[in-house]
Every structure is written in structure tokens, then in C-alpha cells.
Amino acid sequence: MSKKRIYVGGEWLIGSTDPADVFTPEDFSKEHEMIYETTMDFVRNEIMPQMERIESKDFEFSREIHRKAGELGLLGTDVPEEYGGMGLDKVSTTAVGDAMGRAGSYAVTHAAHTGIGTLPLVYFGNEEQKKALLPKLASGEWVGAYCLTEAGAGSDALSGVTRAMLSKDGKHYLLNGEKMFITNAGFADLFCVYAKVDDEHFTGFIVPADTEGVSTGAEEKKMGGHGSSTRPVILEDAKVPVKNVLFEVGKGHKIAFNVLNLGRWKLGASCTGGAKQCVSEAVKYAVGRTQFNKPISSFGVIQNKLATMTVRAYISDSIQYRLAGLFDDKLDTLDGHAKKEGMENAKAIEEYAVECSISKIYGSETLDYCVDEWVQILGGYGYCSEYPAERSYRDARINRIWEGTNEINRMLIPGTLLKRALQGRLDLLGAAGKLTQELVGFSPLGVELPDTPLAVQEQMVAQCKKIGLMTAGVAVQKFQQKLIDEQEVLELIADLAIEIFAMESGLLRAQKQLDKNGEEGAKYHIAAVKVYVDDTVPKIEKWAKQLLAYVEQGDTLRTQLAAVKKLARYQPIDAISLKREIAERAIELEAYPLFF
Amino acid sequence: MNIVVLCKQVPDTESKIKLLDDQSGFAEADIKWVLNPYDEFAVEEALKLREAGKAEKVIAVAAGPKRAEDALITALAMGADEAVLVEDDLFNWAEAYQVAQALAAALKEVDFQLIICGKQAVDDDSAAVPGMLAELTNIGQMTVVSKMELNDDTVTGWRDVEGGAQEVLEGKLPLIVTANRGLNEPRYASLPGIMKAKRKPFKRVGLADIGLSSLEPKTKVVGWSLPEPRAEGKMFEGNSDDLPQRVSEVVKLLVDEAKVL
Ligand SMILES: Cc1cc2nc3c(=O)[nH]c(=O)nc-3n(C[C@H](O)[C@H](O)[C@H](O)COP(=O)(O)OP(=O)(O)OC[C@H]3O[C@@H](n4cnc5c(N)ncnc54)[C@H](O)[C@@H]3O)c2cc1C
């Protein structure tokens, strides 16, 4: 097999990707499949039947589940073997998160523990710290938590006022302050705490929960995730040995941002698993529920919902596993020594910071969309807690808020892309320049498309990239350094980028299926992508025009709007019939129909 | 001593079964294949015995088409030490006697004292292979045990019998024991187990390799049918005024149409 090409972060905006290079759920190895199945079995047998107990905040019980998860290896996929984990690839971690996404509040405990609770050590711990602590986290003997947020420092996380002062004998730091909204706080053994040394140098500390001067406040009363613990963590002259500084004094932001990248991707995966579960549960209910002497699954409006949910979940799934594949390919290029260096790993992962934000935004919004429709398909029963839709609806909402709100993540996408362009890592400017020339003589009527099932969609994704590049280019030229203050413009650019990556991820997956299994074998993949592109192209056109209408005026505006219109020229397909086919397939299987 | 566990691959009970158009079999496309749940009890029991120091190796054995390797890999991931697959497409639609002959031939090459397997497979529920295999290998059998102990050269087994009573049996090795629900709580394939499975010895043999040229069946499947779909429920709506009328309507239908009264 030829070596896969390594794509740089954001490259998909300006170039095309070979479907053969993309990882899709259909590429699961036997091991990936078994890892997914073991996690699903664990969720089905150990967690779902105990949901009420978990929801009642029986934290002793949550710890017991956590230990069992540790025994099975479900906490150690990202922890290297020499520290008690398994050091598996990122696809394996995605598969665990995907399956775990159905686990209600335990999914929160699990995600916080394996993500923000463990990864700071994996990537930034020194040898001694990793040897001492990681085996306990990987086995589930310990529960980890991450203390970044403060009452006055949420999205602006670096503005925290928790301080760390070196003791006179130079042996300890004394930490003072109060952290807010800390997941797992009520039963955690180990906190990763951020504080400013001398009120200035933002630094990460490893703080065991039994450290003198560390306590937790009252449980928050939350909308959802009732079985997860969320408390303030109070530090009053907490005495932390100097050897517990994580990485370096003044380099806490490096830890925080890198860990957030990974947290975002993991969150995207678990949200997507949750969304697929919504589809399966909603279909099962719709098949069994009779009104007007018919199963409600036979009604067109319900089928439309089931199909739209399926398509969104499919696209989200395609994004999550594509990103896992990008990580794995990139990490594979590290040589033996670098592979062992946490920092080198973190750097490789940072390459895909934009994709991590997309994964988080897209996953959380897909889940929210799907839980909402699940409730709706259940009607009044969806509103009652006897059915799991009600809890899932409440549980889902937090995902748009934490790990960087979706607004913050949207601001990060254009910001990061531009930074990369200025650093010369991503040739956005060159591509935009080429495009301007190309647009002069461009006519969509002159384009001859090959006679393949997804030719139109491939063409439209390429056109949408041009629209994105053109409008972003116009905005950059106009506002230059001041673009950062034009948040509505940034938001539109982010949405353009998100949907371009989303469409393309689905397209590449379907193309890969098509290449492997032919048109019949890839039937539902093709249908899903056609439906999604059909729905998205008009949105792209609308957003681009909104952006331009703000930025430009007069003749320039008219020329640019005409260019967008030309690029977005697209004849709608019969999406209703395709959606019926997708819905009927889901009804036939009584499950989300596009996995394996 | 070594323990052999027999591992059949069966459709997951949640899979939707669809017959082929000519009714000659069922469509495999949408089927999810798993290790027979009763065989999982067998694997678990063998692993426990090994962990208690009463056995050296646990060898998972199956006869099946290529896809059946997945059932064996599951057993390896749970902790079995080695696997043997008698591979032939014939086993796609094999009946019990064919399977028993193949297993018996394959086991000639295997050093074992005890065979444990599920009391039946949840796909065809025929429960015939263990008995036939006992006959063909000329060893004893102890069926449907929900508790067992392995002693030096005997097995003590507990069977649930009618009315909640238990029967206690003792059998001399070599022996086939078939596992009932309740025997144990099968473990999950852990992630380390899954990653190790790939590196364990896995032997594939064809029929010719074990000295078989053909496998004569004793019975033949001549047809399949699915259960009738459940008829729709019927509502008799009205208010208390016409209740007697509705009751007689219901009774009439129960007698004339449903013919249950
Ligand atoms: C249940 C729960 C568990 C949590 N677990 C943890 C944990 O384990 N560890 C931890 O450290 N934190 C945790 N958090 C904190 C969480 O990460 C923060 O709540 C989140 O980052 C948002 O901060 P905030 O609540 O202060 O909102 P704010 O920052 O005040 O934001 C309010 C609104 O303003 C918007 N906004 C803010 N700044 C900007 C901007 N520059 N541009 C545009 N819009 C902006 C936001 O998007 C949001 O809509 C948790 C929170 C909850 C609710």
C-alpha cells in the first residue's frame, strides 16, 4: 500500500483530498470493531439499566462503574503502555467516545476523566509525574478533573485570578482561589489546576484532592447531566510541592489550549454517538407507535425527520472519523523518539486545531438537533421522564457550552486559519489570488461533468470552497487587522468553513464507499450526501451574500454577488424521494442505518 | 490439561431476519454476527478454570465459513489461548451432523481433556452437535449445567430440573459439558485482550487437511418460513351508553372471526 499523503490543517479549503486517504467508519479494523462493541456492550449492560441510580448522584456507584471501565481498558486508549494504558490510535479513542456517547451522565464523567483529566499529564507531564499518576488514572482507581474556569474567567480562561506563591523555603507553591463548574469535583482524586505564579505566569499544577487546603463547594443544580458532579474547587493556601508543576512555569496556556483541542474532538465523537442513538431510538418508537391506524413511521413528515436526523448524524460521523484519521496519519510520521515525547504528539495534534473546533461545533449541534426531533417524534411521551428522550434532551445542551462555547470556537476557526496563512503554513492568499483570475472568465455552463453518481456534489463542494475563499478574501482585504472586531463576519466565515468541511467529509466517505462497493452498495451513502449538499449549497450562497452585502457597496458589490451566484449555480435534486429512501431503510432496520 | 471450547457464530438476536426470495435461506446482508451467547458461558468457564490453575490452555474451535473466524477472535479477545477454524463454505448451511463430524476430525489433532460448549446455539436451537460429537469422539457428555466443578479426573455438574430442583452429576474425563445460563457471567473482551488476540496462534484447516472428503448430512433443510406478522389491534370506541352493544360485538368477533371462543 502506498503511503498516505499527510494533509496540513485547513488544506481542504484550498485543495482537494483523495477519498482513499480519508479514514471512514467503514475502514474499521477488526480491533476497532471489537473495541466499539465492547464499549457498546458495557454501556448497554452496565450503565443503561442503572441510569436512575446514576442520575440520583450515587457517586460511589459512579466510581464503581469507572473502575470497571478501567479494567476493560476504556480509560487508557490515549495513555502509553509504559504508563499503564494502551497507547492505541485515535480511531480507537474515537470509537470508545462514540459508543460512550450514549451513556448519559457517565459519559460526562468518562469524557472529563479521559480527556481534560488525563491528557495534560500524557502530553505535558514529566517522566516522574507520568510514572506516578497515569497508571492510577488509566486503571480507574483514580478519577481526574480539570480546573480552568473561574467565576470571572469562563471563555476568557486566561484571565483567572487564582494565584500561586512560592513558599519561603522554595519547596511549595501556595495556591489560593476558587475554580468554578469543575466536572467530577465531588469524587475526583486528582485535579489539574491552573493558577498564576506571582499573579502573572499562567501555570498548570497537579493537585491531589487530599492536599491540605483543597476543598469543594456545593453541587451545582443543573439542567442535565444530573449524575455527573459539578462543583467549585476551593483553594485556600493549598500546599503544592514544586515538583507538581506541570510542564513549565508560565506555560500553562500551552497545556490548556492543546488539551482543549483534543477535548473538542473527543466531545464531537461522543456527541455523534449520542446523535446516532437518537436516530435508532426515534425509529424504533415511530415503528411501534400507531395513530390513525398506521404506524407513525409511515407518515411523510416523520420520515422526513428520521431522514434528516440520519443525514446529519452521518455527516457528523464522517467528520469525526476523518479527523481521527488525520491525527493517526500525522502521528505515524513521528519517529520513535518523537512518538514518545508528549510535546511532539501535542504539536502534531495542534496541526488540526481548526478541524477540532469544527468537530466540536458540528457534533454538539447535530446532537442538539437530533435530541430535539427525537422528543418531537415521541410527542407527549417525549416530554415525560419515563422515556429517555427527556433526559437526553436536557443532557445534550451543555455540549454547546463547554470546551469553549460554540461561539468561541467559531471565532477561533477564521482566526486560526488566518494566522496559519500569515505564518506561511497554509497558502490561503495564493489560492485566493488564483481564484480572482479564474473567476474573470468563469461560466458554470461551460463545465462538463463526468457521468458518475456524485459528480454534481463533487463539483458543488469545489464551488463552495471557491465561494468561501472569495468572500473570506474580500473580508480580509477590507478589514485587515481589524477583522477580529467584526465578529458577525467571522461567524459567517466560520459557518462557511464548517459546512464546506462537513459536506466534503460526507462526500469523501460516500466516494470511498462507491469506489469499494459500487453504486448499489453505496446507495444510502450517496443518498445522504446528495440530500446534504442539496440542503447546504443554498445556505452557503446566502451566507456569502450576507457577508458581501456588509463589506462592499455599489458596483463592486454587484460584481461580487454575481460571482457568488454563478459559483453557487445548482439545480435542486429530488431530495424528498431520496429522504424517503433513507427513512425507509432506517425503518427496515429499526436503527440508524449507516454504520458498518 | 487443555480445555476446548466450541464457538459457533450466530446472528445477533437483534438482527432482522429476511428470507431470500426463493425461501432457500435467509439474506445475510443486514445480519450482525456474534459469538453464540451460550458459547460465551463456555468460554468464561474455561477461562476461570485456567485462571484457577486447573487447566493450562483454552483452545477455541469452530467449524464455519470464513466469517466464523470472528467468533473465534472474540473468544481469543476474551482470553482463550489458541483457535482452530475448520473453514468451508459448506458450513454456511450445514446441519448438525456435518458440523459434528468436522469438529470430531479436527479434535483428533488437539490435545484436550475437557470440551465445554453452549447447550444450544441461539440461531437454530437444535442442540444436537454436543451429543453427536460425544458419540463420534467416544467420550461422555454432561448437558445443560448451570454450575460445574473440575476435579482431578472428574467433573461435577449441577443441572436445574423441573420445579426448581437440582440434579448433581459426576462424569469422568474426557467429557463434553454443555453450558446453561447461570453458569457464570461472561466477561467482556477487554481492550488489552482485543489487542492481544491478533498475536495468538490461529490455525485454519480445510476439510481435506483433517482427512475429510465430503460430509454427508443426516437431515436436510427443505424450507424456511417466518412467523406471520402480528395482526393489528382493534379498538371498540364508544361511551357507557352503548357498552352492552359493544360487548356483544366483541364477543361475536371473538367467536366468528378470531375463533377463540
Ligand atoms: C456542567 C458544566 C461542567 C463544566 N466542567 C468544567 C470543567 O471540568 N473544567 C473547567 O475548567 N470548566 C468547566 N466548565 C466551564 C465551561 O467550560 C464554561 O462554562 C464555558 O467555558 C463558558 O464560560 P462561562 O460560563 O463563563 O460563559 P461566558 O464566558 O460568560 O460566556 C457567556 C456567553 O458569551 C459568549 N462569549 C464570551 N466571550 C465571547 C467572545 N469573545 N466573543 C463572542 N462571544 C463570547 C459565550 O459564547 C456565551 O454565549 C463547565 C461548565 C458546566 C456548565
XYZ file of N, CA and C in Angstrom, chain A residues 263-479:
651
model
N -9.902 17.732 23.609
C -11.205 17.648 24.265
C -12.318 17.920 23.269
N -12.083 18.835 22.368
C -13.118 19.205 21.390
C -13.395 18.062 20.438
N -12.325 17.446 19.976
C -12.509 16.316 19.063
C -13.230 15.172 19.796
N -12.816 14.870 21.030
C -13.447 13.778 21.770
C -14.920 14.072 22.028
N -15.190 15.327 22.301
C -16.573 15.722 22.545
C -17.404 15.543 21.274
N -16.810 15.928 20.147
C -17.511 15.757 18.878
C -17.882 14.300 18.657
N -16.947 13.408 18.977
C -17.205 11.980 18.769
C -18.327 11.491 19.670
N -18.305 11.895 20.929
C -19.327 11.356 21.830
C -20.692 11.960 21.500
N -20.725 13.228 21.070
C -22.000 13.820 20.636
C -22.550 13.064 19.431
N -21.668 12.680 18.538
C -22.113 11.979 17.336
C -22.685 10.610 17.689
N -22.026 9.929 18.627
C -22.575 8.657 19.095
C -23.963 8.860 19.671
N -24.116 9.911 20.455
C -25.426 10.228 21.031
C -26.454 10.487 19.941
N -26.039 11.180 18.894
C -26.973 11.514 17.804
C -27.432 10.252 17.072
N -26.497 9.330 16.845
C -26.869 8.082 16.164
C -27.862 7.292 17.024
N -27.633 7.375 18.338
C -28.550 6.707 19.258
C -29.952 7.319 19.156
N -30.030 8.644 19.051
C -31.331 9.319 18.905
C -32.073 8.760 17.698
N -31.349 8.615 16.583
C -31.993 8.121 15.371
C -32.569 6.726 15.643
N -31.724 5.856 16.212
C -32.175 4.478 16.439
C -33.399 4.435 17.353
N -33.337 5.192 18.430
C -34.458 5.172 19.374
C -35.712 5.772 18.745
N -35.540 6.850 18.009
C -36.698 7.507 17.393
C -37.355 6.589 16.360
N -36.531 5.882 15.585
C -37.097 4.976 14.579
C -37.877 3.855 15.265
N -37.266 3.272 16.285
C -37.941 2.165 16.975
C -39.309 2.617 17.485
N -39.326 3.791 18.076
C -40.591 4.284 18.612
C -41.588 4.532 17.487
N -41.121 5.159 16.419
C -42.019 5.524 15.325
C -42.633 4.285 14.671
N -41.867 3.193 14.644
C -42.384 1.956 14.060
C -43.461 1.355 14.973
N -43.288 1.513 16.259
C -44.219 0.877 17.196
C -45.444 1.714 17.530
N -45.391 2.997 17.281
C -46.482 3.886 17.685
C -47.520 4.020 16.570
N -48.769 3.694 16.903
C -49.825 3.770 15.897
C -50.741 4.958 16.168
N -51.008 5.742 15.151
C -52.049 6.769 15.191
C -52.771 6.744 13.850
N -54.033 7.068 13.875
C -54.837 6.993 12.640
C -54.679 5.619 11.984
N -54.602 4.570 12.829
C -54.493 3.184 12.354
C -53.233 2.877 11.562
N -52.218 3.700 11.722
C -50.971 3.447 10.986
C -49.802 3.711 11.917
N -48.686 2.982 11.699
C -47.501 3.377 12.464
C -47.104 4.799 12.055
N -46.707 5.610 13.023
C -46.391 6.994 12.659
C -45.174 7.056 11.726
N -44.388 5.964 11.694
C -43.235 5.936 10.783
C -43.681 5.955 9.325
N -44.961 5.736 9.071
C -45.427 5.751 7.680
C -45.782 7.167 7.226
N -45.807 8.114 8.144
C -46.153 9.487 7.754
C -44.937 10.202 7.173
N -45.181 10.916 6.090
C -44.086 11.601 5.389
C -43.323 12.574 6.271
N -44.040 13.276 7.110
C -43.367 14.274 7.942
C -42.418 13.600 8.941
N -42.846 12.468 9.470
C -41.983 11.735 10.404
C -40.792 11.156 9.636
N -41.052 10.637 8.445
C -39.947 10.094 7.640
C -38.931 11.185 7.314
N -39.448 12.370 7.042
C -38.562 13.489 6.740
C -37.652 13.782 7.939
N -38.245 13.723 9.134
C -37.439 13.951 10.345
C -36.381 12.851 10.486
N -36.831 11.606 10.335
C -35.886 10.497 10.511
C -34.740 10.594 9.517
N -35.070 10.959 8.283
C -34.027 11.049 7.259
C -33.084 12.211 7.546
N -33.634 13.334 7.942
C -32.779 14.500 8.186
C -31.847 14.236 9.368
N -32.382 13.599 10.408
C -31.537 13.225 11.545
C -30.424 12.281 11.091
N -30.814 11.286 10.289
C -29.835 10.302 9.817
C -28.721 10.978 9.024
N -29.121 11.874 8.128
C -28.124 12.526 7.270
C -27.167 13.361 8.123
N -27.699 14.105 9.077
C -26.823 14.930 9.926
C -25.865 14.056 10.720
N -26.403 12.982 11.285
C -25.553 12.080 12.072
C -24.480 11.464 11.179
N -24.853 11.144 9.953
C -23.903 10.558 9.003
C -22.763 11.529 8.720
N -23.119 12.779 8.475
C -22.089 13.777 8.167
C -21.189 13.972 9.395
N -21.793 14.053 10.545
C -21.020 14.258 11.765
C -20.057 13.090 11.989
N -20.559 11.891 11.787
C -19.747 10.691 11.905
C -18.559 10.748 10.932
N -18.846 11.200 9.728
C -17.791 11.282 8.712
C -16.708 12.265 9.149
N -17.137 13.373 9.760
C -16.175 14.377 10.239
C -15.300 13.787 11.349
N -15.935 13.153 12.332
C -15.188 12.674 13.497
C -14.112 11.670 13.098
N -14.493 10.711 12.249
C -13.523 9.675 11.909
C -12.482 10.172 10.903
N -12.887 11.127 10.075
C -11.895 11.728 9.171
C -10.813 12.416 10.007
N -11.249 13.124 11.041
C -10.292 13.827 11.896
C -9.400 12.826 12.645
N -9.994 11.758 13.146
C -9.190 10.735 13.821
C -8.124 10.208 12.870
N -8.520 9.997 11.622
C -7.578 9.507 10.616
C -6.465 10.517 10.347
N -6.815 11.806 10.294
C -5.793 12.843 10.092
C -4.774 12.792 11.231
N -5.274 12.686 12.459
C -4.378 12.569 13.621
C -3.449 11.373 13.467
N -4.051 10.221 13.196
C -3.263 8.984 13.155
C -2.200 9.038 12.058
N -2.578 9.550 10.887
C -1.602 9.636 9.794
C -0.452 10.551 10.181
N -0.808 11.668 10.804
C 0.222 12.632 11.190
C 1.104 12.045 12.313
N 0.480 11.423 13.299
C 1.255 10.861 14.410
C 2.160 9.732 13.933
N 1.713 9.029 12.890
C 2.528 7.959 12.309
C 3.838 8.471 11.733
N 3.871 9.755 11.379
C 5.097 10.285 10.772
C 6.158 10.600 11.820
N 5.753 10.623 13.099
C 6.744 10.897 14.147
C 7.692 9.711 14.242
N 8.969 9.998 14.460
C 9.887 8.871 14.601
C 9.834 8.341 16.036
N 10.499 7.246 16.239
C 10.412 6.522 17.504
C 10.557 7.409 18.725
N 11.529 8.298 18.693
C 11.760 9.144 19.856
C 10.636 10.159 20.035
N 10.296 10.832 18.927
C 9.265 11.872 18.990
C 7.930 11.275 19.417
N 7.679 10.034 18.995
C 6.430 9.365 19.348
C 6.248 9.317 20.851
N 7.362 9.193 21.550
C 7.298 9.059 23.000
C 7.193 10.415 23.693
N 7.527 11.468 22.957
C 7.515 12.797 23.551
C 6.108 13.368 23.519
N 5.522 13.572 24.687
C 4.174 14.132 24.743
C 4.048 15.410 23.943
N 5.061 16.282 24.090
C 5.010 17.577 23.413
C 4.918 17.437 21.904
N 5.700 16.472 21.371
C 5.704 16.252 19.919
C 4.321 15.801 19.453
N 3.715 14.959 20.280
C 2.367 14.490 19.964
C 1.387 15.657 19.965
N 1.506 16.485 21.000
C 0.592 17.623 21.110
C 0.747 18.544 19.905
N 1.997 18.706 19.446
C 2.253 19.595 18.321
C 1.608 19.034 17.051
N 1.730 17.716 16.891
C 1.131 17.087 15.710
C -0.379 17.278 15.727
N -0.943 17.209 16.915
C -2.394 17.315 17.027
C -2.857 18.759 16.810
N -2.020 19.699 17.253
C -2.352 21.125 17.088
C -2.512 21.487 15.620
N -1.853 20.740 14.750
C -1.987 20.972 13.317
C -3.471 21.043 12.922
N -4.298 20.269 13.619
C -5.709 20.174 13.237
C -6.633 20.910 14.206
N -6.140 22.010 14.767
C -6.950 22.783 15.721
C -8.272 23.242 15.098
N -8.224 23.676 13.847
C -9.446 24.144 13.187
C -10.449 22.998 13.069
N -9.933 21.839 12.654
C -10.811 20.683 12.488
C -11.388 20.244 13.842
N -10.613 20.425 14.921
C -11.119 20.085 16.254
C -12.304 20.983 16.614
N -12.179 22.273 16.322
C -13.287 23.184 16.600
C -14.516 22.796 15.778
N -14.292 22.459 14.526
C -15.418 22.057 13.667
C -16.080 20.803 14.230
N -15.248 19.851 14.637
C -15.771 18.602 15.171
C -16.664 18.861 16.388
N -16.221 19.761 17.236
C -16.965 20.091 18.458
C -18.279 20.799 18.122
N -18.183 21.799 17.269
C -19.386 22.562 16.913
C -20.379 21.646 16.198
N -19.887 20.952 15.198
C -20.795 20.153 14.372
C -21.424 19.014 15.181
N -20.590 18.362 16.002
C -21.104 17.257 16.820
C -22.160 17.738 17.796
N -21.878 18.832 18.503
C -22.816 19.279 19.544
C -24.104 19.804 18.920
N -24.013 20.444 17.761
C -25.232 20.971 17.148
C -26.037 19.860 16.481
N -25.340 18.838 16.014
C -26.040 17.675 15.469
C -26.804 16.955 16.581
N -26.130 16.789 17.698
C -26.796 16.108 18.816
C -28.017 16.911 19.270
N -27.857 18.223 19.389
C -28.993 19.036 19.822
C -30.157 18.938 18.843
N -29.834 18.979 17.563
C -30.878 18.841 16.554
C -31.586 17.494 16.711
N -30.805 16.439 16.878
C -31.384 15.088 16.913
C -32.184 14.826 18.195
N -31.697 15.301 19.335
C -32.494 15.049 20.559
C -33.814 15.802 20.483
N -33.769 16.973 19.886
C -34.987 17.770 19.776
C -36.022 17.042 18.922
N -35.586 16.508 17.791
C -36.516 15.792 16.922
C -36.951 14.455 17.535
N -36.071 13.860 18.304
C -36.437 12.616 18.999
C -37.613 12.896 19.955
N -37.471 13.950 20.736
C -38.570 14.330 21.631
C -39.842 14.552 20.812
N -39.704 15.251 19.705
C -40.869 15.588 18.892
C -41.541 14.329 18.342
N -40.745 13.372 17.916
C -41.311 12.140 17.352
C -42.051 11.351 18.439
N -41.611 11.489 19.670
C -42.302 10.818 20.768
C -43.535 11.591 21.242
N -43.726 12.788 20.741
C -44.891 13.576 21.153
C -44.865 13.808 22.654
N -46.011 13.677 23.296
C -46.119 13.919 24.738
C -45.220 13.012 25.551
N -45.012 11.800 25.050
C -44.157 10.861 25.794
C -42.709 11.336 25.798
N -42.361 12.093 24.767
C -41.006 12.629 24.691
C -40.746 13.655 25.783
N -41.806 14.240 26.260
C -41.697 15.297 27.269
C -41.687 14.717 28.684
N -41.972 13.433 28.797
C -42.094 12.794 30.112
C -40.856 11.953 30.415
N -40.454 11.981 31.665
C -39.168 11.373 32.001
C -39.205 9.852 32.011
N -40.389 9.253 31.775
C -40.434 7.801 31.689
C -39.648 7.323 30.456
N -39.554 8.180 29.458
C -38.796 7.842 28.242
C -37.445 8.559 28.264
N -36.405 7.907 27.714
C -35.060 8.501 27.835
C -34.864 9.780 27.021
N -35.796 10.077 26.107
C -35.610 11.271 25.274
C -35.550 12.526 26.144
N -36.368 12.547 27.173
C -36.449 13.750 28.025
C -35.097 14.038 28.672
N -34.483 13.014 29.237
C -33.177 13.209 29.872
C -32.115 13.571 28.817
N -32.153 12.862 27.705
C -31.139 13.120 26.673
C -31.231 14.557 26.168
N -32.453 15.048 26.062
C -32.665 16.421 25.597
C -31.981 17.409 26.539
N -32.146 17.186 27.837
C -31.510 18.085 28.812
C -30.002 17.871 28.849
N -29.598 16.607 28.798
C -28.160 16.292 28.875
C -27.375 16.916 27.721
N -28.016 16.958 26.553
C -27.277 17.365 25.349
C -26.848 18.830 25.397
N -27.612 19.649 26.085
C -27.474 21.094 25.930
C -26.106 21.642 26.336
N -25.470 21.001 27.302
C -24.191 21.521 27.795
C -23.111 21.516 26.720
N -23.261 20.613 25.738
C -22.157 20.425 24.795
C -21.868 21.633 23.913
N -22.846 22.514 23.783
C -22.579 23.740 23.014
C -21.899 24.793 23.883
N -21.812 24.494 25.195
C -21.266 25.496 26.124
C -19.827 25.203 26.530
N -19.559 23.944 26.918
C -18.215 23.707 27.454
C -17.175 23.370 26.379
N -15.946 23.209 26.805
C -14.781 23.022 25.912
C -14.692 24.186 24.917
N -14.962 25.383 25.394
C -15.051 26.546 24.507
C -16.449 26.587 23.936
N -17.189 27.649 24.220
C -18.558 27.720 23.681
C -18.476 27.644 22.157
N -19.594 27.310 21.543
C -19.563 27.221 20.081
C -19.265 28.579 19.453
N -19.610 29.641 20.166
C -19.277 30.988 19.656
C -17.756 31.175 19.659
N -17.142 30.837 20.798
C -15.682 30.974 20.889
C -15.021 30.109 19.821
N -15.509 28.892 19.666
C -14.920 28.021 18.645
C -15.115 28.581 17.242
N -16.260 29.222 17.016
C -16.480 29.827 15.687
C -15.481 30.966 15.468
N -15.213 31.742 16.500
C -14.238 32.825 16.350
C -12.843 32.257 16.093
N -12.567 31.103 16.685
C -11.233 30.512 16.535
C -10.949 30.037 15.119
N -11.987 29.596 14.418
C -11.760 28.989 13.101
C -11.130 29.976 12.121
N -11.779 31.118 11.840
C -11.111 32.049 10.914
C -9.824 32.611 11.503
N -9.814 32.835 12.802
C -8.623 33.375 13.449
C -7.419 32.472 13.216
N -7.606 31.187 13.452
C -6.504 30.238 13.295
C -6.094 30.112 11.830
N -7.094 30.063 10.950
C -6.766 29.931 9.524
C -5.929 31.112 9.052
N -6.311 32.307 9.482
C -5.560 33.496 9.062
C -4.149 33.489 9.609
N -4.054 33.076 10.878
C -2.725 33.015 11.485
C -1.823 32.068 10.679
N -2.395 30.939 10.313
C -1.620 29.960 9.524
C -1.213 30.557 8.180
N -2.118 31.345 7.589
C -1.816 31.955 6.293
C -0.643 32.922 6.451
N -0.688 33.715 7.536
C 0.384 34.695 7.749
C 1.701 34.017 8.082
N 1.618 32.851 8.759
C 2.843 32.112 9.092
C 3.394 31.355 7.886
N 2.639 31.382 6.790
C 3.072 30.649 5.609
C 2.805 29.153 5.699
N 1.987 28.743 6.664
C 1.704 27.302 6.784
C 0.604 26.863 5.836
N -0.234 27.803 5.440
C -1.378 27.452 4.599
C -1.526 28.561 3.569
N -1.442 28.203 2.290
C -1.379 29.244 1.271
C -2.761 29.755 0.872
N -3.434 30.372 1.832
C -4.774 30.892 1.548
C -4.694 32.055 0.569
N -3.662 32.881 0.755
C -3.577 34.094 -0.063
C -3.302 33.757 -1.516
N -2.385 32.802 -1.711
C -2.091 32.355 -3.069
C -3.336 31.811 -3.742
N -4.060 30.991 -3.005
C -5.264 30.368 -3.558
C -6.305 31.430 -3.882
N -6.429 32.420 -3.002
C -7.411 33.479 -3.240
C -7.019 34.278 -4.479
N -5.720 34.524 -4.632
C -5.245 35.269 -5.791
C -5.549 34.527 -7.091
N -5.240 33.230 -7.089
C -5.503 32.416 -8.284
C -6.991 32.445 -8.646
N -7.783 32.415 -7.592
C -9.229 32.355 -7.788
C -9.734 33.612 -8.490
N -9.209 34.755 -8.073
C -9.649 36.014 -8.671
C -9.470 35.976 -10.186
N -8.304 35.478 -10.625
C -8.064 35.378 -12.063
C -9.037 34.402 -12.718
N -9.218 33.292 -12.052
C -10.064 32.233 -12.603
C -11.503 32.727 -12.791
N -11.947 33.560 -11.847
C -13.339 33.988 -11.860
C -13.669 34.900 -13.036
N -12.630 35.546 -13.545
C -12.875 36.509 -14.618
C -13.627 35.859 -15.778
N -13.147 34.718 -16.227
C -13.791 34.131 -17.396
C -14.717 32.968 -17.069
N -15.006 32.761 -15.776
C -15.711 31.539 -15.382
C -17.184 31.519 -15.782
N -17.608 30.397 -16.348
C -19.039 30.192 -16.561
C -19.387 28.753 -16.181
N -20.361 28.575 -15.284
C -20.716 27.208 -14.860
C -21.282 26.407 -16.023
N -21.756 27.102 -17.059
C -22.375 26.378 -18.170
C -21.339 25.638 -18.994
N -20.103 26.154 -18.933
C -19.060 25.530 -19.727
C -18.493 24.265 -19.111
N -18.928 23.931 -17.881
C -18.311 22.805 -17.185
C -18.970 21.490 -17.595
N -18.155 20.573 -18.044
C -18.615 19.249 -18.475
C -18.371 18.284 -17.304
N -19.417 17.687 -16.761
C -19.208 16.799 -15.606
C -19.164 15.343 -16.033
N -18.318 14.539 -15.384
C -18.302 13.108 -15.712
C -19.620 12.471 -15.281
N -19.932 11.340 -15.885
C -21.201 10.675 -15.592
C -21.035 9.710 -14.419
N -20.794 10.263 -13.234
C -20.659 9.423 -12.036
C -21.687 9.892 -11.015
N -22.060 9.007 -10.091
C -23.194 9.310 -9.210
C -22.995 10.586 -8.364
N -21.761 10.918 -8.033
C -21.572 12.061 -7.141
C -20.847 13.223 -7.821
N -20.854 13.224 -9.149
C -20.109 14.255 -9.876
C -20.620 15.659 -9.538
N -21.935 15.812 -9.496
C -22.506 17.133 -9.222
C -22.098 17.592 -7.823
N -22.170 16.670 -6.873
C -21.847 17.023 -5.494
C -20.368 17.392 -5.364
N -19.525 16.644 -6.058
C -18.103 16.944 -6.017
C -17.858 18.351 -6.579
N -18.528 18.613 -7.676
C -18.404 19.925 -8.311
C -18.899 21.024 -7.359
N -20.018 20.790 -6.699
C -20.575 21.829 -5.835
C -19.696 22.081 -4.609
N -19.122 21.017 -4.064
C -18.218 21.216 -2.920
C -17.030 22.071 -3.362
N -16.518 21.793 -4.557
C -15.396 22.581 -5.071
C -15.817 24.042 -5.265
N -17.029 24.241 -5.788
C -17.518 25.603 -5.996
C -17.701 26.331 -4.660
N -18.217 25.602 -3.688
C -18.436 26.220 -2.375
C -17.109 26.646 -1.746
N -16.067 25.869 -1.986
C -14.747 26.265 -1.485
C -14.349 27.604 -2.085
N -14.651 27.743 -3.379
C -14.296 28.993 -4.041
C -15.102 30.149 -3.448
N -16.372 29.887 -3.180
C -17.201 30.941 -2.575
C -16.612 31.339 -1.219
N -16.250 30.323 -0.430
C -15.691 30.595 0.897
C -14.408 31.400 0.796
N -13.555 30.965 -0.092
C -12.252 31.612 -0.238
C -12.411 33.056 -0.720
N -13.317 33.228 -1.677
C -13.525 34.553 -2.240
C -14.065 35.519 -1.187
N -15.122 35.103 -0.482
C -15.735 36.019 0.488
C -14.796 36.289 1.651
N -14.111 35.244 2.116
C -13.160 35.459 3.205
C -12.068 36.414 2.749
N -11.630 36.240 1.502
C -10.594 37.111 0.949
C -11.036 38.564 0.925
N -12.276 38.783 0.506
C -12.822 40.141 0.467
C -12.821 40.748 1.876
N -13.256 39.942 2.851
C -13.327 40.443 4.231
C -11.944 40.774 4.768
N -10.983 39.907 4.477
C -9.621 40.145 4.975
C -9.055 41.422 4.370
N -9.261 41.576 3.072
C -8.739 42.766 2.398
C -9.339 44.039 2.967
N -10.619 43.974 3.218
C -11.324 45.167 3.686
C -10.904 45.530 5.116
N -10.904 44.561 5.996
C -10.731 44.896 7.416
C -9.304 44.726 7.919
